[in-house]
Amino acid sequence: MARQKFVCGNWKLHKTVAEATALVKELAEGLAGDARVQVAVAPVFTSLPAVAQALAGSPIQLAAQDVHWETQGAFTGEVSAPLLADVGVKHVIVGHSERRQFFGETDETVRKKVGAVLAAGLRPIVCVGELLAEREAGRTLDVVGRQVRGGLAGLPSATLAAVTLAYEPVWAIGTGKTATTAQAQEVHAAIRAILRELGGAVADSIRIQYGGSVKPENAAELMSQADVDGALVGGASLKAKDFLAIVKGALR
Ligand code: PGA
């Protein structure tokens, strides 16, 4: 089944409101209404409303970098899925390895967040990936399999269709080291096999992005693999020229 490629920029903790709106204007001009590839950007929370406004009329979609699983209440510092929907967010990155490493995210909190995102009518991008030590110990598929099953546990297969997976080997994030196309395809195929177990035929329509030092130079080759359906891009998404080149790479 042909899946539309999906490229999302994860801006992490970068850019003021003015810088963020300037960047998306450049992206919108660069894409010039071309909707062959699904494109989203994930700015910091404080820029979401301004970026939503700057993107009005553009096919570029808005994503958030995290969410809390409760809808409201005494949860100081948190933001809920309905509040993200309220400012125009369509996708929410859940379980990024930086959240797992630095902020105590677990497969259980990922599962709760995925449920909250879906309940608000938004689409989760669920991140999974092994540490270098885990890869070297030959445990990559075990670790990724546990994260996929844990993060998606209990979801009915109809709901699973709204999910995007992102395979991001932790050793490749922000390091300049990219997984080889063969390493990426091997894990993506394993993820797809698990999705098939969980959701049957729906697995064929779920996009699995690759993330970890995606650059204009390697994007096209990575995304040419059978089960690599797009990219989650950190560093290279902060410059319009590089991000646009990566999006073009999805078309080849
Ligand atoms: P990177 O980050 O492209 O800077 O390696 C990817 C990510 O963390 O999503």
Coordinates of C-alpha atoms and ligand atoms in Angstrom, one line a residue:
M1 CA 0.0 0.0 0.0
A2 CA 1.3 3.5 -0.9
R3 CA 1.6 5.5 2.3
Q4 CA 2.0 9.3 2.0
K5 CA 5.3 10.3 3.4
F6 CA 5.2 12.4 6.6
V7 CA 8.1 14.7 7.6
C8 CA 7.9 16.5 10.9
G9 CA 10.3 19.1 12.2
N10 CA 11.0 18.8 16.0
W11 CA 12.3 22.2 17.0
K12 CA 13.0 21.1 20.6
L13 CA 13.9 24.1 22.9
H14 CA 14.8 26.5 20.1
K15 CA 13.4 29.8 18.7
T16 CA 11.5 32.8 19.9
V17 CA 8.0 33.6 18.6
A18 CA 9.5 35.9 16.0
E19 CA 12.1 33.4 14.9
A20 CA 9.5 30.6 14.7
T21 CA 7.0 32.6 12.6
A22 CA 9.8 33.8 10.3
L23 CA 10.9 30.1 9.8
V24 CA 7.4 28.8 9.0
K25 CA 6.8 31.6 6.5
E26 CA 9.9 30.6 4.7
L27 CA 8.8 27.0 4.7
A28 CA 5.3 27.8 3.5
E29 CA 6.8 29.8 0.6
G30 CA 9.3 27.1 -0.2
L31 CA 6.6 24.4 -0.3
A32 CA 4.3 26.7 -2.3
G33 CA 1.2 24.6 -1.6
D34 CA 2.8 21.3 -2.6
A35 CA 0.9 18.7 -0.5
R36 CA 2.5 15.5 -1.9
V37 CA 4.4 15.1 1.3
Q38 CA 2.6 15.6 4.7
V39 CA 4.7 18.2 6.6
A40 CA 4.4 19.4 10.2
V41 CA 6.5 21.5 12.6
A42 CA 6.7 21.2 16.4
P43 CA 7.6 24.5 17.9
V44 CA 7.9 25.2 21.7
F45 CA 4.5 25.7 23.4
T46 CA 4.8 29.4 23.7
S47 CA 5.0 29.8 19.9
L48 CA 2.1 27.5 19.0
P49 CA -0.6 30.2 18.6
A50 CA 1.6 32.5 16.5
V51 CA 2.8 29.7 14.3
A52 CA -0.7 28.5 13.8
Q53 CA -1.7 31.9 12.6
A54 CA 1.4 32.2 10.3
L55 CA 0.5 28.8 8.8
A56 CA -3.2 29.7 8.0
G57 CA -3.9 28.6 4.4
S58 CA -0.7 26.5 4.2
P59 CA -0.7 22.7 4.0
I60 CA 2.0 22.6 6.8
Q61 CA 0.5 21.3 10.0
L62 CA 1.2 22.1 13.6
A63 CA 2.6 19.7 16.1
A64 CA 3.4 19.9 19.8
Q65 CA 6.4 18.3 21.4
D66 CA 4.7 16.8 24.5
V67 CA 1.4 16.7 26.4
H68 CA 0.0 15.7 29.8
W69 CA -2.6 12.9 29.9
E70 CA -5.1 14.6 32.1
T71 CA -7.5 17.1 30.5
Q72 CA -7.4 19.7 33.3
G73 CA -6.8 20.1 37.0
A74 CA -4.1 20.7 39.6
F75 CA -1.1 19.8 37.4
T76 CA 1.2 22.8 37.6
G77 CA 3.3 23.3 34.5
E78 CA 1.4 20.8 32.3
V79 CA -0.5 21.3 29.0
S80 CA -3.4 19.1 28.0
A81 CA -4.4 17.7 24.6
P82 CA -7.7 19.7 24.4
L83 CA -5.7 22.9 25.0
L84 CA -3.3 21.9 22.2
A85 CA -6.3 21.3 19.9
D86 CA -7.7 24.7 20.9
V87 CA -4.7 26.5 19.4
G88 CA -4.7 24.5 16.2
V89 CA -2.3 21.6 16.9
K90 CA -2.9 18.4 14.9
H91 CA -0.1 16.1 15.9
V92 CA 1.7 15.5 19.3
I93 CA 5.1 13.9 19.7
V94 CA 4.9 11.4 22.5
G95 CA 7.7 9.6 24.3
H96 CA 10.7 11.4 22.6
S97 CA 13.9 9.9 24.0
E98 CA 14.8 13.2 25.6
R99 CA 11.6 13.0 27.6
R100 CA 12.4 9.4 28.5
Q101 CA 16.0 10.2 29.4
F102 CA 15.6 13.6 31.2
F103 CA 12.0 13.7 32.3
G104 CA 11.0 10.3 33.5
E105 CA 8.8 9.3 30.6
T106 CA 8.0 5.5 30.6
D107 CA 6.1 3.2 28.3
E108 CA 3.2 3.6 30.8
T109 CA 3.1 7.4 30.6
V110 CA 3.5 7.2 26.8
R111 CA 0.4 4.9 26.7
K112 CA -1.6 7.4 28.8
K113 CA -0.5 10.3 26.7
V114 CA -1.4 8.4 23.4
G115 CA -4.9 7.8 24.8
A116 CA -5.3 11.5 25.8
V117 CA -4.1 12.7 22.4
L118 CA -6.5 10.4 20.5
A119 CA -9.4 11.3 22.8
A120 CA -8.9 14.9 21.9
G121 CA -9.0 14.1 18.2
L122 CA -5.3 14.7 17.6
R123 CA -2.7 12.3 16.2
P124 CA 0.2 11.0 18.2
I125 CA 3.7 10.5 16.9
V126 CA 5.0 7.8 19.2
C127 CA 8.8 7.7 19.5
V128 CA 10.8 4.6 20.2
G129 CA 14.5 3.7 20.0
E130 CA 17.3 1.9 21.6
L131 CA 20.4 3.2 23.4
L132 CA 23.9 2.5 22.0
A133 CA 24.6 -0.1 24.8
E134 CA 21.3 -1.8 23.9
R135 CA 22.2 -2.0 20.2
E136 CA 25.7 -3.3 21.0
A137 CA 24.2 -5.9 23.3
G138 CA 22.0 -7.1 20.4
R139 CA 18.8 -6.0 22.2
T140 CA 17.5 -3.4 19.7
L141 CA 14.4 -5.3 18.5
D142 CA 13.5 -6.3 22.1
V143 CA 13.7 -2.8 23.4
V144 CA 11.9 -1.2 20.5
G145 CA 9.3 -4.0 20.5
R146 CA 8.7 -3.4 24.2
Q147 CA 8.3 0.3 23.7
V148 CA 5.9 -0.1 20.8
R149 CA 3.7 -2.7 22.6
G150 CA 3.8 -0.7 25.9
G151 CA 3.0 2.6 24.3
L152 CA 0.1 1.3 22.2
A153 CA -1.3 -1.3 24.7
G154 CA -5.1 -1.6 24.6
L155 CA -5.7 0.6 21.6
P156 CA -8.5 -0.7 19.3
S157 CA -7.2 -1.3 15.8
A158 CA -9.5 1.4 14.3
T159 CA -7.8 4.0 16.6
L160 CA -4.4 2.7 15.7
A161 CA -4.8 4.1 12.2
A162 CA -4.4 7.6 13.6
V163 CA -1.0 6.8 15.1
T164 CA 2.4 7.6 13.5
L165 CA 5.5 5.8 14.9
A166 CA 9.0 7.3 14.9
Y167 CA 12.0 5.1 15.2
E168 CA 14.8 7.2 16.6
P169 CA 17.9 5.3 17.7
V170 CA 19.1 7.3 20.7
W171 CA 22.7 7.1 19.6
A172 CA 21.8 8.8 16.3
I173 CA 20.0 11.8 17.9
G174 CA 21.9 15.0 17.6
T175 CA 25.2 13.1 17.2
G176 CA 25.6 13.3 13.4
K177 CA 25.6 9.5 13.3
T178 CA 22.8 8.1 11.3
A179 CA 21.5 4.6 11.2
T180 CA 22.4 2.9 7.9
T181 CA 19.5 2.4 5.6
A182 CA 19.7 -1.3 6.3
Q183 CA 19.6 -0.7 10.1
A184 CA 16.6 1.6 9.7
Q185 CA 14.7 -0.7 7.4
E186 CA 15.3 -3.7 9.7
V187 CA 13.8 -2.0 12.7
H188 CA 11.0 -0.4 10.7
A189 CA 10.0 -3.8 9.3
A190 CA 10.0 -5.3 12.8
I191 CA 7.8 -2.4 14.1
R192 CA 5.4 -3.0 11.1
A193 CA 5.2 -6.7 12.0
I194 CA 4.2 -5.8 15.6
L195 CA 1.7 -3.3 14.3
R196 CA 0.2 -6.1 12.2
E197 CA -0.1 -8.2 15.3
L198 CA -1.8 -5.4 17.1
G199 CA -4.0 -4.0 14.4
G200 CA -4.1 -6.4 11.4
A201 CA -4.4 -4.8 8.0
V202 CA -4.4 -1.3 9.5
A203 CA -0.6 -1.7 10.0
D204 CA -0.1 -1.2 6.2
S205 CA -1.5 2.4 6.5
I206 CA 0.5 3.5 9.5
R207 CA 3.5 5.7 8.9
I208 CA 6.8 4.9 10.5
Q209 CA 9.2 7.8 10.5
Y210 CA 12.9 7.6 11.0
G211 CA 14.7 10.1 13.2
G212 CA 18.3 10.7 14.3
S213 CA 20.6 13.1 12.4
V214 CA 18.4 13.2 9.3
K215 CA 20.0 15.7 6.9
P216 CA 19.5 16.8 3.2
E217 CA 22.4 14.4 2.3
N218 CA 20.9 11.2 3.8
A219 CA 17.1 11.9 3.8
A220 CA 16.2 10.6 0.3
E221 CA 18.1 7.3 0.7
L222 CA 16.6 6.6 4.2
M223 CA 13.1 7.4 2.9
S224 CA 13.6 5.2 -0.1
Q225 CA 13.4 2.1 2.1
A226 CA 10.1 0.1 1.9
D227 CA 9.1 0.8 5.5
V228 CA 10.6 4.2 6.1
D229 CA 7.6 6.5 5.6
G230 CA 9.1 9.9 6.5
A231 CA 11.3 11.6 9.0
L232 CA 11.3 13.2 12.4
V233 CA 13.9 15.9 12.0
G234 CA 15.6 17.8 14.9
G235 CA 18.7 20.0 14.2
A236 CA 18.2 20.1 10.4
S237 CA 14.6 21.4 10.8
L238 CA 15.8 24.7 12.3
K239 CA 17.0 26.0 8.9
A240 CA 14.4 26.4 6.1
K241 CA 16.8 25.4 3.3
D242 CA 17.8 22.1 5.0
F243 CA 14.2 21.2 6.0
L244 CA 12.9 21.9 2.6
A245 CA 15.6 19.8 1.0
I246 CA 14.6 16.9 3.3
V247 CA 11.0 17.3 2.4
K248 CA 12.0 17.1 -1.3
G249 CA 14.0 14.0 -0.5
A250 CA 10.7 12.3 0.5
L251 CA 9.5 12.7 -3.1
R252 CA 12.3 10.8 -4.7
Ligands
PGA1 P1 18.3 15.2 15.3 O1 17.0 15.0 16.3 O2 17.7 15.3 13.9 O3 18.8 16.6 15.7 O4 19.2 14.1 15.5 C1 16.0 14.1 15.9 C2 15.0 14.1 17.0 O5 15.3 14.1 18.2 O6 13.7 14.0 16.8

